[in-house]
Amino acid sequence: MSMSNLEGLLIKIRDDVSPSKNDLEVLLSKEDKSELKTIFSFADKIRKEFCGDGIFLRGIIEFSNYCVRDCFYCGLNRGNFKLERYRMGKDEVLSSVAFLAGNNIKTVVLQSGDDPNIDVAWLKDIILEIKKRFSMAITLSVGERKFEDYKAWKEAGADRYLLKIETSGKRLYESMHTDMSFDRRIKCLDALRDLGYQVGSGNIIGLPGQTLKTIAEDIIFFKEKDFDMIGIGPFIPHDDSRFSRQKTGEALLTLKVIALTRIVTKNAHIPATTALGSLDKDYRSDGLTCGANVLMPNFTPQPYRKLYEIYPGKRCVDEPVGACNFCMGDMAKSLGRYIDYGRGDSLKERKLSQNV
Ligand code: SF4
C-alpha cells in the first residue's frame, strides 16, 4: 500500500462515525516496518491532540484474590487450588490508600476477583472513608454485581468502574467463560453507565480463537460504547488455567490494537498495561508512544501482591510498594513526557461538567 493510501485509510477510520471492520482488519494486518511507523506516529499525534503529553497514574490495590469464576485465561480461576487466597482487611486497604495518597496519586483502583463475599456495606464504608480522608478518585474493579451494589457504591462516592469485556464476540466470550453470560456482561456495563460511573472496559490480545476480524469488532465495540477508559493487554498463559498450553499474545499486535483504538476513540484513557510490561521485554514505553496515556503502579502490599497472579511473570511483584512511582517518572521523562498528578477524569464531553 502506498504511504498516501495508508494515510488516507488512517484519516478515514479517524473520521468515520462507524469505522469499517474491513479497514481495521487491513490496518491490523500491517507488518511492514515503515507502514507500522506511520500508523504508530498517527496514533501518537491523536493522543497528543486529544489527551496531551501528561501521563496519568492509577494506583492499584488488589484487595482480594478470591474468585467464583473460571475464566480460561486467568490464574485466579476458582479451580486453581494451588493458589493461596487472601482478602485484605479494611484497615490494610485504608493504610495502602494512605500510602498511595502520600505518593501524590489521585486515583486508587480497588480491584479483586469476582468475590461475592465482598460485602456491599464493607466496601461502601471503605469508599466513604477514602472520600472523607483523601482527595482522590476511586475506581472499582470487582466484577459483576447487582445493580443495587453498583448504586450503593456510586452513592458513597465511587467515581469509575472497570469491567473488561475481553472479547466483544458473544460466541467467543461464552466459549472461555462457560458459566457466564455475554448479555449479562453488557447489561452490567450499561447499568454502570446509567448510574453515572466513568466506565472502563477492554480486551486481551492473543486469546485462542481470536482473529483480526474479532479484534476489529472489539475496536468498533469500544467506539460504539464510548468507554471512558480502555485497557488492552496481551494474553499470557497461566500454568494453572485452562489455557495453560496456549501461545502468548504478541506485543506487536497489542501495540497495533492500542494505536487503532486511540485513532478511533480519540480521547479515551488508554493505559500501557502491566501485562504489556511483562512480556519478553517491557513494552510499556512503546505503548505510550503509539496511543497510551496512563500507567498503573501497583500499591498492593506484600505478601498479597505476589498472590494476585492473573498471569505469570507479572512485573514488579517483588518491588517495594511505591517503587513503581519513581520508575514511571523516569519512563515519562525518557519519552519527553511528564507525569500528570491530577485525577485524570474522563475526557469525554458528557463527563466534563461532572468532573471535580
Ligand atoms: S478474570 Fe476476573 S473473574 Fe475471571 S477468573 Fe480472573 S479474577 Fe476471576
PDB file of N, CA, C and O in Angstrom, residues 1 5-6 9-10 13 20-32 35-36 39 212-213 216 256 260:
ATOM      1  N   MET A   1       0.849  -1.195   0.000  1.00  0.00           N
ATOM      2  CA  MET A   1       0.000   0.000   0.000  1.00  0.00           C
ATOM      3  C   MET A   1       0.882   1.242   0.000  1.00  0.00           C
ATOM      4  O   MET A   1       1.871   1.298   0.752  1.00  0.00           O
ATOM      5  N   ASN A   5      -2.028   6.185   0.463  1.00  0.00           N
ATOM      6  CA  ASN A   5      -3.221   5.352   0.685  1.00  0.00           C
ATOM      7  C   ASN A   5      -3.354   4.976   2.154  1.00  0.00           C
ATOM      8  O   ASN A   5      -4.457   4.966   2.709  1.00  0.00           O
ATOM      9  N   LEU A   6      -2.194   4.675   2.764  1.00  0.00           N
ATOM     10  CA  LEU A   6      -2.230   4.294   4.181  1.00  0.00           C
ATOM     11  C   LEU A   6      -2.708   5.478   5.023  1.00  0.00           C
ATOM     12  O   LEU A   6      -3.577   5.329   5.890  1.00  0.00           O
ATOM     13  N   LEU A   9      -6.355   5.942   4.691  1.00  0.00           N
ATOM     14  CA  LEU A   9      -7.121   4.960   5.464  1.00  0.00           C
ATOM     15  C   LEU A   9      -7.153   5.341   6.952  1.00  0.00           C
ATOM     16  O   LEU A   9      -8.185   5.218   7.618  1.00  0.00           O
ATOM     17  N   LEU A  10      -6.027   5.842   7.446  1.00  0.00           N
ATOM     18  CA  LEU A  10      -5.971   6.253   8.864  1.00  0.00           C
ATOM     19  C   LEU A  10      -6.909   7.445   9.106  1.00  0.00           C
ATOM     20  O   LEU A  10      -7.623   7.493  10.115  1.00  0.00           O
ATOM     21  N   ILE A  13     -10.555   6.070   9.157  1.00  0.00           N
ATOM     22  CA  ILE A  13     -11.046   5.438  10.408  1.00  0.00           C
ATOM     23  C   ILE A  13     -11.126   6.464  11.536  1.00  0.00           C
ATOM     24  O   ILE A  13     -11.921   6.330  12.454  1.00  0.00           O
ATOM     25  N   SER A  20     -15.117   1.050   9.379  1.00  0.00           N
ATOM     26  CA  SER A  20     -15.434  -0.244   8.773  1.00  0.00           C
ATOM     27  C   SER A  20     -14.526  -1.333   9.310  1.00  0.00           C
ATOM     28  O   SER A  20     -13.336  -1.138   9.543  1.00  0.00           O
ATOM     29  N   LYS A  21     -15.155  -2.507   9.519  1.00  0.00           N
ATOM     30  CA  LYS A  21     -14.417  -3.663  10.035  1.00  0.00           C
ATOM     31  C   LYS A  21     -13.284  -4.025   9.090  1.00  0.00           C
ATOM     32  O   LYS A  21     -12.170  -4.338   9.499  1.00  0.00           O
ATOM     33  N   ASN A  22     -13.602  -3.925   7.793  1.00  0.00           N
ATOM     34  CA  ASN A  22     -12.603  -4.291   6.797  1.00  0.00           C
ATOM     35  C   ASN A  22     -11.378  -3.362   6.868  1.00  0.00           C
ATOM     36  O   ASN A  22     -10.240  -3.812   6.817  1.00  0.00           O
ATOM     37  N   ASP A  23     -11.622  -2.051   6.998  1.00  0.00           N
ATOM     38  CA  ASP A  23     -10.497  -1.100   7.099  1.00  0.00           C
ATOM     39  C   ASP A  23      -9.620  -1.444   8.304  1.00  0.00           C
ATOM     40  O   ASP A  23      -8.392  -1.428   8.227  1.00  0.00           O
ATOM     41  N   LEU A  24     -10.273  -1.746   9.416  1.00  0.00           N
ATOM     42  CA  LEU A  24      -9.499  -2.053  10.630  1.00  0.00           C
ATOM     43  C   LEU A  24      -8.712  -3.347  10.462  1.00  0.00           C
ATOM     44  O   LEU A  24      -7.549  -3.436  10.878  1.00  0.00           O
ATOM     45  N   GLU A  25      -9.335  -4.319   9.806  1.00  0.00           N
ATOM     46  CA  GLU A  25      -8.630  -5.594   9.580  1.00  0.00           C
ATOM     47  C   GLU A  25      -7.400  -5.382   8.707  1.00  0.00           C
ATOM     48  O   GLU A  25      -6.331  -5.943   8.968  1.00  0.00           O
ATOM     49  N   VAL A  26      -7.556  -4.559   7.665  1.00  0.00           N
ATOM     50  CA  VAL A  26      -6.416  -4.265   6.776  1.00  0.00           C
ATOM     51  C   VAL A  26      -5.283  -3.639   7.591  1.00  0.00           C
ATOM     52  O   VAL A  26      -4.119  -4.039   7.491  1.00  0.00           O
ATOM     53  N   LEU A  27      -5.632  -2.688   8.456  1.00  0.00           N
ATOM     54  CA  LEU A  27      -4.599  -1.996   9.249  1.00  0.00           C
ATOM     55  C   LEU A  27      -3.976  -2.938  10.278  1.00  0.00           C
ATOM     56  O   LEU A  27      -2.770  -2.892  10.530  1.00  0.00           O
ATOM     57  N   LEU A  28      -4.800  -3.802  10.861  1.00  0.00           N
ATOM     58  CA  LEU A  28      -4.268  -4.749  11.859  1.00  0.00           C
ATOM     59  C   LEU A  28      -3.301  -5.746  11.231  1.00  0.00           C
ATOM     60  O   LEU A  28      -2.432  -6.294  11.915  1.00  0.00           O
ATOM     61  N   SER A  29      -3.459  -5.975   9.928  1.00  0.00           N
ATOM     62  CA  SER A  29      -2.603  -6.978   9.275  1.00  0.00           C
ATOM     63  C   SER A  29      -1.254  -6.405   8.840  1.00  0.00           C
ATOM     64  O   SER A  29      -0.380  -7.130   8.373  1.00  0.00           O
ATOM     65  N   LYS A  30      -1.053  -5.119   8.998  1.00  0.00           N
ATOM     66  CA  LYS A  30       0.205  -4.498   8.539  1.00  0.00           C
ATOM     67  C   LYS A  30       1.392  -5.022   9.328  1.00  0.00           C
ATOM     68  O   LYS A  30       1.343  -5.131  10.556  1.00  0.00           O
ATOM     69  N   GLU A  31       2.475  -5.351   8.594  1.00  0.00           N
ATOM     70  CA  GLU A  31       3.693  -5.863   9.234  1.00  0.00           C
ATOM     71  C   GLU A  31       4.913  -5.063   8.803  1.00  0.00           C
ATOM     72  O   GLU A  31       5.954  -5.112   9.446  1.00  0.00           O
ATOM     73  N   ASP A  32       4.774  -4.343   7.682  1.00  0.00           N
ATOM     74  CA  ASP A  32       5.910  -3.604   7.144  1.00  0.00           C
ATOM     75  C   ASP A  32       6.331  -2.491   8.120  1.00  0.00           C
ATOM     76  O   ASP A  32       5.483  -1.735   8.611  1.00  0.00           O
ATOM     77  N   GLU A  35       5.331   1.101   7.361  1.00  0.00           N
ATOM     78  CA  GLU A  35       3.873   1.281   7.496  1.00  0.00           C
ATOM     79  C   GLU A  35       3.475   1.326   8.973  1.00  0.00           C
ATOM     80  O   GLU A  35       2.644   2.144   9.391  1.00  0.00           O
ATOM     81  N   LEU A  36       4.115   0.456   9.762  1.00  0.00           N
ATOM     82  CA  LEU A  36       3.801   0.454  11.202  1.00  0.00           C
ATOM     83  C   LEU A  36       4.198   1.780  11.836  1.00  0.00           C
ATOM     84  O   LEU A  36       3.490   2.322  12.683  1.00  0.00           O
ATOM     85  N   ILE A  39       1.531   4.238  11.170  1.00  0.00           N
ATOM     86  CA  ILE A  39       0.326   4.002  11.999  1.00  0.00           C
ATOM     87  C   ILE A  39       0.582   4.489  13.429  1.00  0.00           C
ATOM     88  O   ILE A  39      -0.235   5.206  14.021  1.00  0.00           O
ATOM     89  N   LEU A 212      -8.139 -11.420  13.529  1.00  0.00           N
ATOM     90  CA  LEU A 212      -8.077  -9.968  13.276  1.00  0.00           C
ATOM     91  C   LEU A 212      -9.497  -9.411  13.120  1.00  0.00           C
ATOM     92  O   LEU A 212      -9.757  -8.273  13.495  1.00  0.00           O
ATOM     93  N   LYS A 213     -10.387 -10.246  12.588  1.00  0.00           N
ATOM     94  CA  LYS A 213     -11.777  -9.793  12.417  1.00  0.00           C
ATOM     95  C   LYS A 213     -12.429  -9.541  13.784  1.00  0.00           C
ATOM     96  O   LYS A 213     -13.075  -8.508  14.000  1.00  0.00           O
ATOM     97  N   ALA A 216     -11.011  -6.411  15.243  1.00  0.00           N
ATOM     98  CA  ALA A 216     -11.606  -5.229  14.593  1.00  0.00           C
ATOM     99  C   ALA A 216     -12.988  -4.956  15.197  1.00  0.00           C
ATOM    100  O   ALA A 216     -13.363  -3.806  15.457  1.00  0.00           O
ATOM    101  N   LYS A 256      -0.541  -2.547  17.944  1.00  0.00           N
ATOM    102  CA  LYS A 256      -1.388  -2.105  16.820  1.00  0.00           C
ATOM    103  C   LYS A 256      -2.816  -1.839  17.307  1.00  0.00           C
ATOM    104  O   LYS A 256      -3.461  -0.880  16.888  1.00  0.00           O
ATOM    105  N   LEU A 260      -4.780   1.686  16.968  1.00  0.00           N
ATOM    106  CA  LEU A 260      -6.041   1.844  16.220  1.00  0.00           C
ATOM    107  C   LEU A 260      -7.190   2.241  17.150  1.00  0.00           C
ATOM    108  O   LEU A 260      -8.066   3.027  16.772  1.00  0.00           O
TER     109      LEU A 260
END
